[in-house]
Short mmCIF file of C-alpha atoms and ligand atoms in Angstrom, two decimals:
data_model
loop_
_atom_site.label_atom_id
_atom_site.label_comp_id
_atom_site.label_asym_id
_atom_site.label_seq_id
_atom_site.Cartn_x
_atom_site.Cartn_y
_atom_site.Cartn_z
CA UNK Z 1 -1.08 -18.64 6.04
CA UNK Z 2 -0.30 -16.73 2.73
CA UNK Z 3 -1.32 -13.23 3.52
CA UNK Z 4 1.94 -11.33 3.33
CA UNK Z 5 1.35 -8.08 1.41
CA UNK Z 6 -2.22 -9.14 0.39
CA UNK Z 7 -4.81 -6.34 0.44
CA UNK Z 8 -7.85 -7.69 2.13
CA UNK Z 9 -11.22 -5.86 2.41
CA UNK Z 10 -12.87 -7.16 5.52
CA UNK Z 11 -16.54 -6.43 5.58
CA UNK Z 12 -18.42 -6.49 8.81
CA UNK Z 13 -22.10 -6.50 9.20
CA UNK Z 14 -24.54 -6.48 12.26
CA UNK Z 15 -24.38 -10.14 13.31
CA UNK Z 16 -23.90 -11.31 16.86
CA UNK Z 17 -20.72 -13.19 15.82
CA UNK Z 18 -19.10 -9.99 14.99
CA UNK Z 19 -16.37 -10.41 17.73
CA UNK Z 20 -14.88 -13.22 15.66
CA UNK Z 21 -14.38 -10.63 12.96
CA UNK Z 22 -11.98 -8.79 15.24
CA UNK Z 23 -9.93 -12.00 15.58
CA UNK Z 24 -9.86 -12.44 11.78
CA UNK Z 25 -8.67 -8.88 11.33
CA UNK Z 26 -5.96 -9.41 13.89
CA UNK Z 27 -4.76 -12.76 12.44
CA UNK Z 28 -4.62 -11.23 8.97
CA UNK Z 29 -2.51 -8.19 10.14
CA UNK Z 30 -0.26 -10.60 12.06
CA UNK Z 31 0.24 -12.52 8.93
CA UNK Z 32 1.41 -9.45 7.02
CA UNK Z 33 -1.85 -8.62 5.20
CA UNK Z 34 -3.07 -5.03 4.61
CA UNK Z 35 -6.51 -5.04 6.09
CA UNK Z 36 -9.21 -2.40 5.27
CA UNK Z 37 -12.35 -2.84 7.28
CA UNK Z 38 -15.81 -1.67 5.95
CA UNK Z 39 -18.58 -1.68 8.45
CA UNK Z 40 -22.38 -1.44 7.97
CA UNK Z 41 -24.08 1.08 10.36
CA UNK Z 42 -25.75 -1.85 12.23
CA UNK Z 43 -22.36 -3.39 12.83
CA UNK Z 44 -21.16 -0.25 14.45
CA UNK Z 45 -24.02 -0.77 17.03
CA UNK Z 46 -22.52 -3.94 18.21
CA UNK Z 47 -18.73 -3.13 18.00
CA UNK Z 48 -17.06 0.36 17.93
CA UNK Z 49 -15.33 0.93 14.59
CA UNK Z 50 -12.32 2.19 16.76
CA UNK Z 51 -11.56 -1.34 17.65
CA UNK Z 52 -11.27 -2.44 14.00
CA UNK Z 53 -9.21 0.66 13.17
CA UNK Z 54 -6.71 -0.10 15.84
CA UNK Z 55 -6.49 -3.82 14.92
CA UNK Z 56 -6.39 -3.30 11.26
CA UNK Z 57 -4.05 -0.24 11.42
CA UNK Z 58 -6.21 1.50 8.84
CA UNK Z 59 -9.30 3.86 9.05
CA UNK Z 60 -12.57 2.06 8.97
CA UNK Z 61 -14.78 2.86 5.95
CA UNK Z 62 -18.26 3.60 7.28
CA UNK Z 63 -19.61 6.29 4.84
CA UNK Z 64 -18.97 6.94 1.24
CA UNK Z 65 -19.76 10.58 1.53
CA UNK Z 66 -17.41 11.86 4.12
CA UNK Z 67 -14.27 9.69 3.53
CA UNK Z 68 -11.40 12.06 2.89
CA UNK Z 69 -10.42 14.35 0.10
CA UNK Z 70 -9.29 12.10 -2.65
CA UNK Z 71 -10.84 12.67 -5.99
CA UNK Z 72 -11.39 8.90 -6.35
CA UNK Z 73 -14.36 7.65 -4.49
CA UNK Z 74 -13.38 5.54 -1.62
CA UNK Z 75 -15.21 2.47 -2.66
CA UNK Z 76 -13.53 2.32 -6.16
CA UNK Z 77 -10.06 3.06 -4.59
CA UNK Z 78 -10.41 0.15 -2.18
CA UNK Z 79 -12.09 -2.17 -4.73
CA UNK Z 80 -9.20 -1.60 -7.20
CA UNK Z 81 -6.59 -2.55 -4.70
CA UNK Z 82 -8.20 -5.68 -3.15
CA UNK Z 83 -6.87 -9.14 -3.51
CA UNK Z 84 -9.89 -10.56 -1.72
CA UNK Z 85 -13.09 -9.19 -0.27
CA UNK Z 86 -14.58 -11.10 2.51
CA UNK Z 87 -17.59 -10.44 4.91
CA UNK Z 88 -17.51 -11.79 8.31
CA UNK Z 89 -20.01 -12.22 9.65
CA UNK Z 90 -22.57 -11.88 6.76
CA UNK Z 91 -26.02 -11.15 7.92
CA UNK Z 92 -29.19 -12.30 6.04
CA UNK Z 93 -29.89 -8.73 5.12
CA UNK Z 94 -26.44 -8.04 3.49
CA UNK Z 95 -26.47 -11.34 1.81
CA UNK Z 96 -29.99 -10.37 0.38
CA UNK Z 97 -28.58 -6.97 -0.82
CA UNK Z 98 -25.57 -8.56 -2.51
CA UNK Z 99 -27.73 -11.07 -4.28
CA UNK Z 100 -29.87 -8.32 -5.74
CA UNK Z 101 -27.06 -5.93 -6.59
CA UNK Z 102 -28.26 -3.39 -4.09
CA UNK Z 103 -25.59 -0.79 -3.20
CA UNK Z 104 -27.09 1.56 -0.62
CA UNK Z 105 -24.28 1.81 1.92
CA UNK Z 106 -20.43 1.68 1.98
CA UNK Z 107 -20.23 -2.07 2.41
CA UNK Z 108 -22.68 -3.17 -0.31
CA UNK Z 109 -21.23 -0.52 -2.66
CA UNK Z 110 -17.73 -1.84 -2.09
CA UNK Z 111 -19.26 -5.45 -2.72
CA UNK Z 112 -20.55 -4.38 -6.24
CA UNK Z 113 -17.26 -2.58 -7.18
CA UNK Z 114 -14.61 -5.18 -6.40
CA UNK Z 115 -13.12 -7.27 -9.11
CA UNK Z 116 -11.36 -9.86 -6.85
CA UNK Z 117 -12.83 -12.98 -5.34
CA UNK Z 118 -15.53 -12.55 -2.76
CA UNK Z 119 -16.03 -14.78 0.28
CA UNK Z 120 -19.04 -14.55 2.53
CA UNK Z 121 -19.27 -16.15 6.02
CA UNK Z 122 -22.88 -16.18 6.98
CA UNK Z 123 -23.98 -16.41 10.54
CA UNK Z 124 -27.51 -16.06 11.83
CA UNK Z 125 -30.25 -17.77 13.81
CA UNK Z 126 -31.09 -21.28 12.36
CA UNK Z 127 -34.56 -20.33 11.21
CA UNK Z 128 -33.18 -17.20 9.54
CA UNK Z 129 -30.62 -19.44 7.77
CA UNK Z 130 -33.25 -21.89 6.62
CA UNK Z 131 -35.65 -19.23 5.37
CA UNK Z 132 -36.23 -19.85 1.72
CA UNK Z 133 -35.55 -16.28 0.60
CA UNK Z 134 -32.24 -16.30 2.40
CA UNK Z 135 -31.37 -19.69 0.88
CA UNK Z 136 -32.38 -18.50 -2.55
CA UNK Z 137 -30.19 -15.46 -2.25
CA UNK Z 138 -27.23 -17.75 -1.19
CA UNK Z 139 -27.90 -19.97 -4.16
CA UNK Z 140 -27.98 -17.00 -6.53
CA UNK Z 141 -24.65 -15.72 -5.24
CA UNK Z 142 -23.01 -19.25 -5.34
CA UNK Z 143 -24.19 -19.38 -9.01
CA UNK Z 144 -22.03 -16.25 -9.60
CA UNK Z 145 -18.91 -17.96 -8.08
CA UNK Z 146 -19.17 -16.09 -4.83
CA UNK Z 147 -17.43 -18.22 -2.13
CA UNK Z 148 -19.19 -19.17 0.99
CA UNK Z 149 -18.11 -20.50 4.34
CA UNK Z 150 -20.95 -22.70 5.51
CA UNK Z 151 -22.21 -22.05 9.02
CA UNK Z 152 -21.71 -24.62 11.65
CA UNK Z 153 -24.49 -26.47 13.67
CA UNK Z 154 -24.74 -26.27 17.45
CA UNK Z 155 -25.93 -23.92 20.10
CA UNK Z 156 -26.66 -20.39 18.79
CA UNK Z 157 -26.25 -17.04 20.55
CA UNK Z 158 -30.02 -16.57 20.29
CA UNK Z 159 -30.63 -19.59 22.64
CA UNK Z 160 -31.62 -21.94 19.82
CA UNK Z 161 -29.82 -24.96 18.52
CA UNK Z 162 -29.39 -25.38 14.68
CA UNK Z 163 -27.31 -24.47 11.71
CA UNK Z 164 -26.28 -20.83 11.63
CA UNK Z 165 -23.26 -20.42 13.85
CA UNK Z 166 -20.27 -18.62 12.17
CA UNK Z 167 -17.63 -21.11 11.31
CA UNK Z 168 -14.21 -21.03 13.15
CA UNK Z 169 -11.68 -18.32 12.58
CA UNK Z 170 -9.29 -20.95 11.58
CA UNK Z 171 -11.47 -22.27 8.88
CA UNK Z 172 -12.27 -18.77 7.63
CA UNK Z 173 -8.56 -17.94 7.35
CA UNK Z 174 -7.80 -21.28 5.72
CA UNK Z 175 -10.51 -20.67 3.13
CA UNK Z 176 -9.21 -17.22 2.50
CA UNK Z 177 -5.68 -18.65 1.84
CA UNK Z 178 -7.14 -21.40 -0.40
CA UNK Z 179 -8.86 -18.74 -2.56
CA UNK Z 180 -5.88 -16.52 -2.72
CA UNK Z 181 -3.73 -19.61 -3.73
CA UNK Z 182 -6.31 -20.53 -6.39
CA UNK Z 183 -6.26 -17.03 -7.68
CA UNK Z 184 -2.46 -16.98 -8.03
CA UNK Z 185 -2.45 -20.15 -9.95
CA UNK Z 186 -5.21 -18.94 -12.46
CA UNK Z 187 -3.81 -18.70 -15.98
CA UNK Z 188 -5.30 -15.29 -16.59
CA UNK Z 189 -3.11 -12.72 -15.15
CA UNK Z 190 -4.49 -10.50 -12.34
CA UNK Z 191 -4.39 -6.75 -12.47
CA UNK Z 192 -0.88 -6.79 -10.95
CA UNK Z 193 0.69 -10.11 -11.67
CA UNK Z 194 3.16 -9.88 -14.52
CA UNK Z 195 2.35 -6.40 -15.78
CA UNK Z 196 5.99 -5.59 -15.37
CA UNK Z 197 7.38 -8.81 -16.86
CA UNK Z 198 10.42 -8.07 -18.94
CA UNK Z 199 10.69 -4.57 -17.53
CA UNK Z 200 13.97 -3.30 -15.88
CA UNK Z 201 13.28 -1.25 -13.01
CA UNK Z 202 15.85 0.72 -11.00
CA UNK Z 203 14.89 1.84 -7.53
CA UNK Z 204 16.84 4.05 -5.14
CA UNK Z 205 16.15 4.02 -1.47
CA UNK Z 206 17.24 5.10 1.86
CA UNK Z 207 19.57 7.96 3.05
CA UNK Z 208 23.14 8.75 2.16
CA UNK Z 209 25.91 9.77 4.49
CA UNK Z 210 28.36 12.59 3.82
CA UNK Z 211 31.30 12.18 6.11
CA UNK Z 212 32.78 15.15 8.17
CA UNK Z 213 35.48 12.93 9.62
CA UNK Z 214 35.96 9.11 10.19
CA UNK Z 215 33.22 9.00 12.80
CA UNK Z 216 30.66 11.70 11.95
CA UNK Z 217 28.58 12.34 9.03
CA UNK Z 218 25.51 14.31 7.75
CA UNK Z 219 22.52 12.35 6.87
CA UNK Z 220 18.70 12.54 7.08
CA UNK Z 221 15.80 10.58 8.49
CA UNK Z 222 14.98 8.47 5.43
CA UNK Z 223 14.25 4.83 6.58
CA UNK Z 224 14.21 3.32 3.13
CA UNK Z 225 10.64 1.82 3.62
CA UNK Z 226 9.20 3.58 0.56
CA UNK Z 227 11.88 2.51 -1.77
CA UNK Z 228 12.08 -1.03 -0.42
CA UNK Z 229 8.24 -1.42 -0.76
CA UNK Z 230 8.46 -0.22 -4.46
CA UNK Z 231 11.26 -2.55 -5.17
CA UNK Z 232 9.36 -5.52 -3.56
CA UNK Z 233 6.08 -4.54 -5.37
CA UNK Z 234 8.02 -4.29 -8.76
CA UNK Z 235 9.64 -7.59 -8.34
CA UNK Z 236 6.16 -9.20 -7.36
CA UNK Z 237 4.77 -7.83 -10.68
CA UNK Z 238 7.36 -9.44 -12.66
CA UNK Z 239 10.14 -6.75 -13.06
CA UNK Z 240 13.75 -7.28 -13.02
CA UNK Z 241 14.71 -5.01 -10.08
CA UNK Z 242 17.96 -3.30 -9.30
CA UNK Z 243 17.85 -1.60 -5.91
CA UNK Z 244 20.48 0.95 -5.06
CA UNK Z 245 20.25 1.82 -1.42
CA UNK Z 246 21.90 4.17 1.13
CA UNK Z 247 21.46 3.44 4.70
CA UNK Z 248 17.91 1.99 5.66
CA UNK Z 249 16.28 1.06 8.88
CA UNK Z 250 14.23 -1.75 7.46
CA UNK Z 251 15.22 -5.27 6.40
CA UNK Z 252 16.16 -5.90 2.78
CA UNK Z 253 13.27 -6.92 0.56
CA UNK Z 254 13.18 -10.63 0.11
CA UNK Z 255 14.95 -11.85 -3.14
CA UNK Z 256 16.06 -8.56 -4.17
CA UNK Z 257 19.78 -7.93 -4.38
CA UNK Z 258 20.84 -4.66 -2.95
CA UNK Z 259 23.65 -2.55 -4.33
CA UNK Z 260 24.71 -0.58 -1.15
CA UNK Z 261 26.15 2.95 -1.44
CA UNK Z 262 27.03 5.51 1.27
CA UNK Z 263 27.45 8.99 -0.17
CA UNK Z 264 25.38 10.89 -2.76
CA UNK Z 265 28.37 10.81 -5.13
CA UNK Z 266 28.48 6.97 -4.94
CA UNK Z 267 24.68 6.79 -5.55
CA UNK Z 268 25.06 9.11 -8.45
CA UNK Z 269 27.67 6.99 -10.11
CA UNK Z 270 25.94 3.72 -9.48
CA UNK Z 271 22.51 5.03 -10.86
CA UNK Z 272 24.02 6.73 -13.88
CA UNK Z 273 26.02 3.46 -14.77
CA UNK Z 274 22.80 1.48 -14.66
CA UNK Z 275 20.60 3.90 -16.28
CA UNK Z 276 21.28 2.82 -19.97
CA UNK Z 277 20.06 -0.67 -19.11
CA UNK Z 278 16.88 0.43 -17.37
CA UNK Z 279 13.34 1.07 -18.41
CA UNK Z 280 11.86 2.58 -15.29
CA UNK Z 281 13.85 4.50 -12.69
CA UNK Z 282 12.02 5.30 -9.42
CA UNK Z 283 14.01 7.69 -7.16
CA UNK Z 284 12.73 7.05 -3.66
CA UNK Z 285 16.08 7.72 -1.94
CA UNK Z 286 16.85 10.85 0.08
CA UNK Z 287 20.41 11.64 -1.16
CA UNK Z 288 22.12 14.60 0.87
CA UNK Z 289 22.10 17.79 -1.29
CA UNK Z 290 25.30 18.94 0.17
CA UNK Z 291 28.54 17.29 1.54
CA UNK Z 292 31.42 18.73 3.65
CA UNK Z 293 33.79 20.49 1.17
CA UNK Z 294 36.69 18.78 3.07
CA UNK Z 295 36.88 15.44 4.75
CA UNK Z 296 39.08 15.57 7.92
CA UNK Z 297 40.99 12.28 8.14
CA UNK Z 298 41.20 12.43 11.89
CA UNK Z 299 38.44 12.81 14.45
CA UNK Z 300 37.82 16.49 14.86
CA UNK Z 301 38.66 17.59 18.42
CA UNK Z 302 36.34 19.93 20.45
CA UNK Z 303 38.81 22.61 21.03
CA UNK Z 304 36.93 25.50 19.71
CA UNK Z 305 33.49 26.92 20.97
CA UNK Z 306 32.12 26.94 17.40
CA UNK Z 307 32.82 24.99 14.25
CA UNK Z 308 31.99 25.97 10.81
CA UNK Z 309 31.65 23.29 8.24
CA UNK Z 310 31.75 24.63 4.63
CA UNK Z 311 29.42 22.49 2.53
CA UNK Z 312 29.41 22.08 -1.17
CA UNK Z 313 26.71 20.94 -3.55
CA UNK Z 314 26.32 17.27 -4.42
CA UNK Z 315 25.28 16.39 -8.08
CA UNK Z 316 21.67 16.24 -8.65
CA UNK Z 317 20.97 12.71 -9.61
CA UNK Z 318 17.45 13.14 -10.92
CA UNK Z 319 18.41 16.12 -12.97
CA UNK Z 320 21.29 14.15 -14.47
CA UNK Z 321 18.95 11.38 -15.43
CA UNK Z 322 16.35 13.74 -16.83
CA UNK Z 323 19.08 15.23 -19.11
CA UNK Z 324 20.21 11.88 -20.36
CA UNK Z 325 16.76 10.24 -20.71
CA UNK Z 326 15.97 8.43 -23.80
CA UNK Z 327 13.33 5.67 -23.65
CA UNK Z 328 13.24 5.56 -19.82
CA UNK Z 329 10.29 6.57 -17.50
CA UNK Z 330 11.60 8.60 -14.71
CA UNK Z 331 9.79 8.94 -11.38
CA UNK Z 332 10.92 11.15 -8.66
CA UNK Z 333 9.84 12.00 -5.11
CA UNK Z 334 9.34 15.40 -3.97
CA UNK Z 335 9.51 15.29 -0.07
CA UNK Z 336 8.23 18.80 0.93
CA UNK Z 337 7.44 20.58 4.07
CA UNK Z 338 5.68 23.54 2.38
CA UNK Z 339 4.03 24.56 -0.94
CA UNK Z 340 3.87 20.91 -1.80
CA UNK Z 341 2.07 20.95 -5.17
CA UNK Z 342 3.93 24.08 -6.51
CA UNK Z 343 7.37 22.75 -5.59
CA UNK Z 344 6.50 19.24 -6.99
CA UNK Z 345 5.14 20.82 -10.22
CA UNK Z 346 8.39 22.82 -10.72
CA UNK Z 347 10.55 19.73 -9.88
CA UNK Z 348 8.60 17.74 -12.60
CA UNK Z 349 9.43 20.19 -15.26
CA UNK Z 350 13.08 21.10 -14.04
CA UNK Z 351 14.09 17.56 -13.90
CA UNK Z 352 12.16 16.33 -16.94
CA UNK Z 353 10.31 13.64 -14.84
CA UNK Z 354 7.37 11.63 -16.10
CA UNK Z 355 5.92 11.40 -12.63
CA UNK Z 356 6.43 13.07 -9.36
CA UNK Z 357 5.37 11.53 -6.05
CA UNK Z 358 4.79 14.54 -3.77
CA UNK Z 359 4.48 14.05 -0.07
CA UNK Z 360 4.23 16.48 2.81
CA UNK Z 361 6.74 14.96 5.21
CA UNK Z 362 5.24 16.89 8.10
CA UNK Z 363 1.89 15.47 7.72
CA UNK Z 364 1.00 12.71 10.21
CA UNK Z 365 1.02 9.33 8.71
CA UNK Z 366 3.42 10.48 5.88
CA UNK Z 367 6.97 10.69 5.09
CA UNK Z 368 10.28 9.45 6.74
CA UNK Z 369 10.04 6.35 8.92
CA UNK Z 370 6.29 6.09 8.79
CA UNK Z 371 4.75 2.74 7.67
CA UNK Z 372 2.18 4.79 5.85
CA UNK Z 373 2.29 7.59 3.30
CA UNK Z 374 0.01 10.22 1.89
CA UNK Z 375 1.03 11.21 -1.58
CA UNK Z 376 -0.07 13.20 -4.59
CA UNK Z 377 0.97 11.99 -8.01
CA UNK Z 378 1.55 14.57 -10.72
CA UNK Z 379 2.38 13.35 -14.24
CA UNK Z 380 3.90 15.10 -17.26
CA UNK Z 381 0.43 15.33 -18.88
CA UNK Z 382 -0.87 17.58 -16.12
CA UNK Z 383 -2.78 14.89 -14.26
CA UNK Z 384 -2.83 15.41 -10.43
CA UNK Z 385 -4.07 12.51 -8.31
CA UNK Z 386 -4.26 12.73 -4.58
CA UNK Z 387 -4.11 9.46 -2.73
CA UNK Z 388 -5.59 8.80 0.65
CA UNK Z 389 -3.29 7.64 3.43
CA UNK Z 390 -2.23 4.11 2.88
CA UNK Z 391 0.46 1.64 3.66
CA UNK Z 392 3.74 2.24 1.85
CA UNK Z 393 3.31 -1.13 0.10
CA UNK Z 394 -0.18 0.01 -1.18
CA UNK Z 395 1.26 3.31 -2.24
CA UNK Z 396 3.95 1.47 -4.08
CA UNK Z 397 1.38 -0.49 -6.15
CA UNK Z 398 -0.45 2.61 -7.04
CA UNK Z 399 2.76 4.28 -8.24
CA UNK Z 400 3.55 1.16 -10.29
CA UNK Z 401 0.16 1.03 -11.84
CA UNK Z 402 0.46 4.68 -12.75
CA UNK Z 403 3.95 4.08 -14.30
CA UNK Z 404 2.49 1.21 -16.38
CA UNK Z 405 -0.29 3.40 -17.80
CA UNK Z 406 2.27 6.24 -18.54
CA UNK Z 407 4.45 3.72 -20.37
CA UNK Z 408 1.50 2.39 -22.40
CA UNK Z 409 0.47 5.95 -23.31
CA UNK Z 410 4.11 6.65 -24.50
CA UNK Z 411 3.90 3.72 -26.97
C1 FMN P 1 -28.23 -8.30 18.97
C2 FMN P 1 -28.47 -8.58 17.53
C3 FMN P 1 -27.90 -9.67 16.90
C4 FMN P 1 -28.13 -9.90 15.65
N1 FMN P 1 -27.44 -10.94 14.99
C5 FMN P 1 -27.67 -11.35 13.78
C6 FMN P 1 -27.10 -12.34 13.18
O1 FMN P 1 -26.20 -13.07 13.77
N2 FMN P 1 -27.15 -12.60 11.91
C7 FMN P 1 -28.16 -11.89 11.07
O2 FMN P 1 -28.34 -12.07 9.93
N3 FMN P 1 -28.86 -10.86 11.71
C8 FMN P 1 -28.69 -10.55 12.96
N4 FMN P 1 -29.21 -9.57 13.56
C9 FMN P 1 -30.20 -8.63 12.60
C10 FMN P 1 -29.38 -7.76 11.88
O3 FMN P 1 -28.56 -6.90 12.75
C11 FMN P 1 -30.30 -6.98 11.04
O4 FMN P 1 -31.01 -7.80 10.03
C12 FMN P 1 -29.73 -5.70 10.36
O5 FMN P 1 -30.67 -5.13 9.53
C13 FMN P 1 -28.51 -6.22 9.56
O6 FMN P 1 -27.94 -5.03 8.98
P1 FMN P 1 -26.62 -5.09 8.14
O7 FMN P 1 -26.57 -6.26 7.20
O8 FMN P 1 -26.58 -3.81 7.29
O9 FMN P 1 -25.47 -5.10 9.07
C14 FMN P 1 -28.99 -9.15 14.87
C15 FMN P 1 -29.60 -8.17 15.45
C16 FMN P 1 -29.40 -7.75 16.81
C17 FMN P 1 -30.07 -6.65 17.53
#
């Protein structure tokens, strides 16, 4: 199944076949998709949202009016990121709302906001399914290119026999795969595909090591996840990606060659060498600010009770790029533990960046080693955009979309 790094919105309504939706969510996550569940209030009477939250590894959207602090309404944010929107199971009621453009809860509002393919898997009592109004609504949606998975015939949960049973999880997943494949092969580019075609993107990732002696070094907790996610997303959007990486705890992104470095000095030299032939630089690495003033060529013995290690400052890579910048778009990260926005704003100016991605590394679900991040984007035009907690891959795409719009504005 082709779900790796796809963002899927899974709508869940109040149908008795709701348990199959848990299975769909689970299979999607196992196949590498980013799954965001949106439930109707009636669906929550049948299954606890917590079950979907744990399985999808994301918060469940239930209500538009109490969903976080982001400036962007949650239905628009989700809708903008989705590759596919599917409702499993789709009740007669929700089908009716969609057919008439009604947007009176989170799910139906997301449905009218998405600009990706929509797939509905209806499930209901046979008489409900045959009802002329329900059939009229289904026909109206089909006429608008909404995809359907026809329900099956057989024993229904309500004790009846007839057509209305939710199709199998396998069929649902296969149909989703087919739709995504069809979308990929469409000649019109999607919002992501190809928007970085012909662009040279340099990404730094991971932690550097500053050696004290042959066996010991100073480093930090950076895992490389954020940088690798950015490199992968940029390549998927058509960029020519160069990834300069310190140590990382995650596997290398597929199809991207990594230039490995150990120390901040090595990273500095590698980045500056490549800078002239780069259009966008995204500095997601965590290079050490200081290194031991002296490297001891033999393992230091523990003879003394205390040991003082004089440190000296490493070159500031971002600052050097900011000073040399000509046509390049420079994106830096500000990993902070306090006064996040003030520090990020100062860094933006001091380093002559175009965009700062600020994150509070102490916040739960953000920062080093986490699979998710919570970031605020500050650009050189004074815009400040707070994003909700999202997978690092999703955050990567939002950053790249922002960079594309900054580059367009520059022209
Ligand atoms: C136990 C139970 C099972 C239900 N199963 C279904 C179903 O399979 N399909 C359906 O269309 N409606 C079913 N309904 C009715 C819907 O829950 C009802 O029409 C509700 O308004 C749908 O709301 P929603 O679309 O906002 O989730 C069921 C209701 C109950 C109480």
